[in-house]
mmCIF file of N, CA and C in Angstrom:
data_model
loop_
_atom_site.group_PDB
_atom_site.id
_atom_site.type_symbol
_atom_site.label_atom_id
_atom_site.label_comp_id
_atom_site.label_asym_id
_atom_site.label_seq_id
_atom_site.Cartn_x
_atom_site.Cartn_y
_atom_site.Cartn_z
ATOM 1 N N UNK A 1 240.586 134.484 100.520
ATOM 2 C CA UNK A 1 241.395 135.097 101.551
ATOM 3 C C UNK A 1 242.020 134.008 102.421
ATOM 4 N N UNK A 2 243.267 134.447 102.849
ATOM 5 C CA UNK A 2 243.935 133.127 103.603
ATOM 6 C C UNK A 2 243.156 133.220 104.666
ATOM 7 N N UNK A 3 243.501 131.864 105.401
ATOM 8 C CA UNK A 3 243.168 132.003 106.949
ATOM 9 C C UNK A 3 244.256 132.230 107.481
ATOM 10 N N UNK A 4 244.070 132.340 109.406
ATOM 11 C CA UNK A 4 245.025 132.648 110.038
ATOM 12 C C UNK A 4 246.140 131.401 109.967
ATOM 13 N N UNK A 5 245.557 130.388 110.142
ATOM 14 C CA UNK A 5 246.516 129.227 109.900
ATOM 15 C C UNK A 5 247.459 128.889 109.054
ATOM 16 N N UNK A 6 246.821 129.383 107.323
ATOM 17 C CA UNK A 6 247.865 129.858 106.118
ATOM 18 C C UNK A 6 248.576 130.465 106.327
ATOM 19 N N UNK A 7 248.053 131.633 107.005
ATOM 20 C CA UNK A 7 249.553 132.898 107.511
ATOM 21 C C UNK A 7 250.597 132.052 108.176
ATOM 22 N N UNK A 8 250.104 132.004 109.158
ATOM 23 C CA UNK A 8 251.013 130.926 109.850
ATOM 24 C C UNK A 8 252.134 130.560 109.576
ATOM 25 N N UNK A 9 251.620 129.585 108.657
ATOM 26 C CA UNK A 9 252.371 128.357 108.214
ATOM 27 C C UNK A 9 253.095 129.310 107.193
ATOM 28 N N UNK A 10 252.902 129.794 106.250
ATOM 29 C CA UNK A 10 253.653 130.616 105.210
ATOM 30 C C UNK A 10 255.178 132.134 106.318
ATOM 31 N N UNK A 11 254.922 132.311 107.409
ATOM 32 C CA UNK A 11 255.232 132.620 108.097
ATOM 33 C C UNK A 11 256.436 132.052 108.207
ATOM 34 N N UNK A 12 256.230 130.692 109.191
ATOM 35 C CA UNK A 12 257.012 129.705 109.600
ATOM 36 C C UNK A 12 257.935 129.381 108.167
ATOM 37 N N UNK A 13 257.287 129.395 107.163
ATOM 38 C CA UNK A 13 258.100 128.378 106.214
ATOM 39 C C UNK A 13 259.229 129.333 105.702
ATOM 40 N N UNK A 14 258.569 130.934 105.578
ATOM 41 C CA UNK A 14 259.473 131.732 105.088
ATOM 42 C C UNK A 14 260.460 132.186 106.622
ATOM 43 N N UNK A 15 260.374 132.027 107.640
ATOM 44 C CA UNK A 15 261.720 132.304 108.578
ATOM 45 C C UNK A 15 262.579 131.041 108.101
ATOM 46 N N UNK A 16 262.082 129.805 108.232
ATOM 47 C CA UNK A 16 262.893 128.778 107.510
ATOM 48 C C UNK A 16 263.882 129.190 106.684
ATOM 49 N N UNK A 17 263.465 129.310 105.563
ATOM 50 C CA UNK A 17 264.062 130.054 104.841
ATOM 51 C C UNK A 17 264.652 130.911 104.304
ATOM 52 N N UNK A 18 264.872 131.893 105.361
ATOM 53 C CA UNK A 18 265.624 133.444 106.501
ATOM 54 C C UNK A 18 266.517 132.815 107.375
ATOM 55 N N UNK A 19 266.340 131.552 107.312
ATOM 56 C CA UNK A 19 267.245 131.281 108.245
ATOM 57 C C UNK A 19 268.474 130.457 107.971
ATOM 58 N N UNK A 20 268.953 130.399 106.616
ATOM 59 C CA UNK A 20 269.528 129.700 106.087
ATOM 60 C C UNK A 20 270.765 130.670 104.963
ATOM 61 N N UNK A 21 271.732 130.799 105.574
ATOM 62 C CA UNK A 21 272.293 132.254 105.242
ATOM 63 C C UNK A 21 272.353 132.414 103.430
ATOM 64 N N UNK A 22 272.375 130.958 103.069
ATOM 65 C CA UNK A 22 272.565 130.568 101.615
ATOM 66 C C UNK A 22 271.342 130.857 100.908
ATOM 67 N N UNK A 23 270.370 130.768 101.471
ATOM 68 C CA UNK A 23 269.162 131.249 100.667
ATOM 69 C C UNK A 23 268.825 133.101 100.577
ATOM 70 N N UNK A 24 269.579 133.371 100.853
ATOM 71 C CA UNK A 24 269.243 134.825 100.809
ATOM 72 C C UNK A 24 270.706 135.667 100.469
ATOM 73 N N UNK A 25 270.774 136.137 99.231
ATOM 74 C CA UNK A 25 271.647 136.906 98.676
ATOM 75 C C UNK A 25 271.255 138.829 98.383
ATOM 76 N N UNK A 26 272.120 139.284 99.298
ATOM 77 C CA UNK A 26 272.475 140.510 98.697
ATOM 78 C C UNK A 26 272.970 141.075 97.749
ATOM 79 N N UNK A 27 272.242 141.656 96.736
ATOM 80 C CA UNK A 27 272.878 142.325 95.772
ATOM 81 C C UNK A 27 273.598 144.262 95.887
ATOM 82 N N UNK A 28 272.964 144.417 96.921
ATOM 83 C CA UNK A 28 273.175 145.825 96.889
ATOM 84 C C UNK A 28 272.303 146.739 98.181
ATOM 85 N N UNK A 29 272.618 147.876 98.055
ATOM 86 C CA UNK A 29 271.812 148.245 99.746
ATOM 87 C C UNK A 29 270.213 148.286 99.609
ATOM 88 N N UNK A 30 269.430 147.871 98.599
ATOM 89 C CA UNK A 30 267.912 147.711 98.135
ATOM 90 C C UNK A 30 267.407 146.457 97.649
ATOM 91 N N UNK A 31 268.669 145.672 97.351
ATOM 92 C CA UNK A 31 267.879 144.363 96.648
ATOM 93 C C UNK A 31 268.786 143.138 96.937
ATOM 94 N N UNK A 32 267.586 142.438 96.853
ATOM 95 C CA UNK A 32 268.081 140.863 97.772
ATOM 96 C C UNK A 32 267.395 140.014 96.357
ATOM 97 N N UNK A 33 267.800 139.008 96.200
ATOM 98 C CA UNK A 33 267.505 137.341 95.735
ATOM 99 C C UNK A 33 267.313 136.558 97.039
ATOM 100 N N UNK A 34 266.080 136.410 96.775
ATOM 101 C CA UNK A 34 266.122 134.745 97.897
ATOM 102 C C UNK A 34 265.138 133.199 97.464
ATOM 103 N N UNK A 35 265.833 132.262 97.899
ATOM 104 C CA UNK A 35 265.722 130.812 97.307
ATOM 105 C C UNK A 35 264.645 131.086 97.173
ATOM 106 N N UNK A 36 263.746 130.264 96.490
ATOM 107 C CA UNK A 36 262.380 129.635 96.467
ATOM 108 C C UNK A 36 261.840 128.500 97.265
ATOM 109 N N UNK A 37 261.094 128.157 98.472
ATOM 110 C CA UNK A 37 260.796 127.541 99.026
ATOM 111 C C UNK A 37 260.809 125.999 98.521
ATOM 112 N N UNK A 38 260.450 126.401 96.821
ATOM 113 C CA UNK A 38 260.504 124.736 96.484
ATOM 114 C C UNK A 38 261.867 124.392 95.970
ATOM 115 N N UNK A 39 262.749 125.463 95.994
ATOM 116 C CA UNK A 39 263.852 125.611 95.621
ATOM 117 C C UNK A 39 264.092 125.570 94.017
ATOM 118 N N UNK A 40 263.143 125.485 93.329
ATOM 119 C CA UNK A 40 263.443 126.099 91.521
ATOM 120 C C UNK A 40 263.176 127.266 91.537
ATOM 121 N N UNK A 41 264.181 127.649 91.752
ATOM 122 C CA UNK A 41 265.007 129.730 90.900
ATOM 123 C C UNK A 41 264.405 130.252 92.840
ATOM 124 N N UNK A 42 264.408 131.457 92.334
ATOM 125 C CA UNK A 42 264.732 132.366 93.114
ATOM 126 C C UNK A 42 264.224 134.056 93.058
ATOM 127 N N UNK A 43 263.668 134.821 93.817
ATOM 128 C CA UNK A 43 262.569 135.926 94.243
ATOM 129 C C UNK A 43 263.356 137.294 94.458
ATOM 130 N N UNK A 44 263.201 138.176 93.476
ATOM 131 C CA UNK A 44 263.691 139.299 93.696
ATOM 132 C C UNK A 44 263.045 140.396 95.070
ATOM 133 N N UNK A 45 263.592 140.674 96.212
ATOM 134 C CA UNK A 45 263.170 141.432 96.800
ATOM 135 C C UNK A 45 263.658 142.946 97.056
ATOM 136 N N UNK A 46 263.228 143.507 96.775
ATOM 137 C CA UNK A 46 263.468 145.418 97.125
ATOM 138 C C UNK A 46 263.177 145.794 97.928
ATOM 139 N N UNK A 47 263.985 147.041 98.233
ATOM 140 C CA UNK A 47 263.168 147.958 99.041
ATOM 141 C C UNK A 47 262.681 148.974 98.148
ATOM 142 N N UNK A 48 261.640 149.774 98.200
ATOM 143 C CA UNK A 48 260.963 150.618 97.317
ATOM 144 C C UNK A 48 261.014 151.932 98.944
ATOM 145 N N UNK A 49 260.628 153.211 98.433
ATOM 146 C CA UNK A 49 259.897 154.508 98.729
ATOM 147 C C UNK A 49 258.633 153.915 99.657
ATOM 148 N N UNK A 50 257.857 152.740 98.999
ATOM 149 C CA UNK A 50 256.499 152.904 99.453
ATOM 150 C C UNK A 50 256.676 151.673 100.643
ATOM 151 N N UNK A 51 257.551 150.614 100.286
ATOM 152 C CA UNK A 51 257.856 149.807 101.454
ATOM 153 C C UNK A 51 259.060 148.427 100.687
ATOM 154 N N UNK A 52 259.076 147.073 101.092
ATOM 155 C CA UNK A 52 259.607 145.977 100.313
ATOM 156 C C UNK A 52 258.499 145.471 99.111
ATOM 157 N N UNK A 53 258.701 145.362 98.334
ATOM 158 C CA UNK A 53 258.296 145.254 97.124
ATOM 159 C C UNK A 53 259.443 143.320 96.878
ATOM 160 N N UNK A 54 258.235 142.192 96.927
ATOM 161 C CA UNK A 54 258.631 140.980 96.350
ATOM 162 C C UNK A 54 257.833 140.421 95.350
ATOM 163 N N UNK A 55 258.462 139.660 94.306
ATOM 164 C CA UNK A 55 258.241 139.223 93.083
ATOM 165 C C UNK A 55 257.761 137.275 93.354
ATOM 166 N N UNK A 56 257.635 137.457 94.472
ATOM 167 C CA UNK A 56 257.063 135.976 94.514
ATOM 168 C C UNK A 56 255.556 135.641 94.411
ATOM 169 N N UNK A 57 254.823 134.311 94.043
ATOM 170 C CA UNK A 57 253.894 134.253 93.467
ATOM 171 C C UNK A 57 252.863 134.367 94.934
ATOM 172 N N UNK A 58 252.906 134.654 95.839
ATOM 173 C CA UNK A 58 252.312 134.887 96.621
ATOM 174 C C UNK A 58 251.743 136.334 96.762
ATOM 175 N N UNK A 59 253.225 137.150 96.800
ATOM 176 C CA UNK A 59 253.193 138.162 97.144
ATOM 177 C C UNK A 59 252.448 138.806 95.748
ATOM 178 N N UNK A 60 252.612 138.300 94.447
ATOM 179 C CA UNK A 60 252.099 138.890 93.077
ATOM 180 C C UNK A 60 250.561 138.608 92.703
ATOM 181 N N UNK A 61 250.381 137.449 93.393
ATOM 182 C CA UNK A 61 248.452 137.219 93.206
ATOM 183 C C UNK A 61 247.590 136.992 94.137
ATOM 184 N N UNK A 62 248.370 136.713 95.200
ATOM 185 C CA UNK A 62 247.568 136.597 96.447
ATOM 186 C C UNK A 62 247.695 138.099 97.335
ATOM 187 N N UNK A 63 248.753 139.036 97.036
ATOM 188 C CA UNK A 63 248.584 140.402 97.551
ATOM 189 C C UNK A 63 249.128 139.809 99.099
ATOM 190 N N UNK A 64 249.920 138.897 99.430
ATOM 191 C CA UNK A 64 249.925 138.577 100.933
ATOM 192 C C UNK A 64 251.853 138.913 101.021
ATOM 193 N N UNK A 65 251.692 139.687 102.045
ATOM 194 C CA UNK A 65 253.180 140.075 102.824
ATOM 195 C C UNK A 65 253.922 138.875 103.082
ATOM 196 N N UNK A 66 255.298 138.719 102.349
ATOM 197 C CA UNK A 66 256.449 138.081 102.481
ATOM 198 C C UNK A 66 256.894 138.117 103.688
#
């Protein structure tokens, strides 16, 4: 389980990266592409019924909110 400090920092790194108009592409009124922090490829994000639904390796094995 992360600590609070991981959050944190994964926090911080992903507004970084929200904050950079080029890293985050709209495809449509449900789905976004956005950079990859290490910058090889790039993270499908949705909106779903049940909430945002992301394909990044965080969000896929660690179960932790983008």
């Amino acid at each position: 389980m992360a600590t609070v400090q991981e959050l944190e920092a994964r926090k911080v790194r992903g507004q970084a990266i929200a904050e950079v108009e080029a890293n985050v592409r709209r495809l449509d009124a449900t789905e976004y592409r956005v950079k990859s922090q290490s910058g090889n490829g790039e993270y499908q994000v949705v909106s779903t019924e049940a909430g945002w639904f992301c394909a990044c390796p965080d969000a896929l094995t660690r179960v932790i909110k983008c």
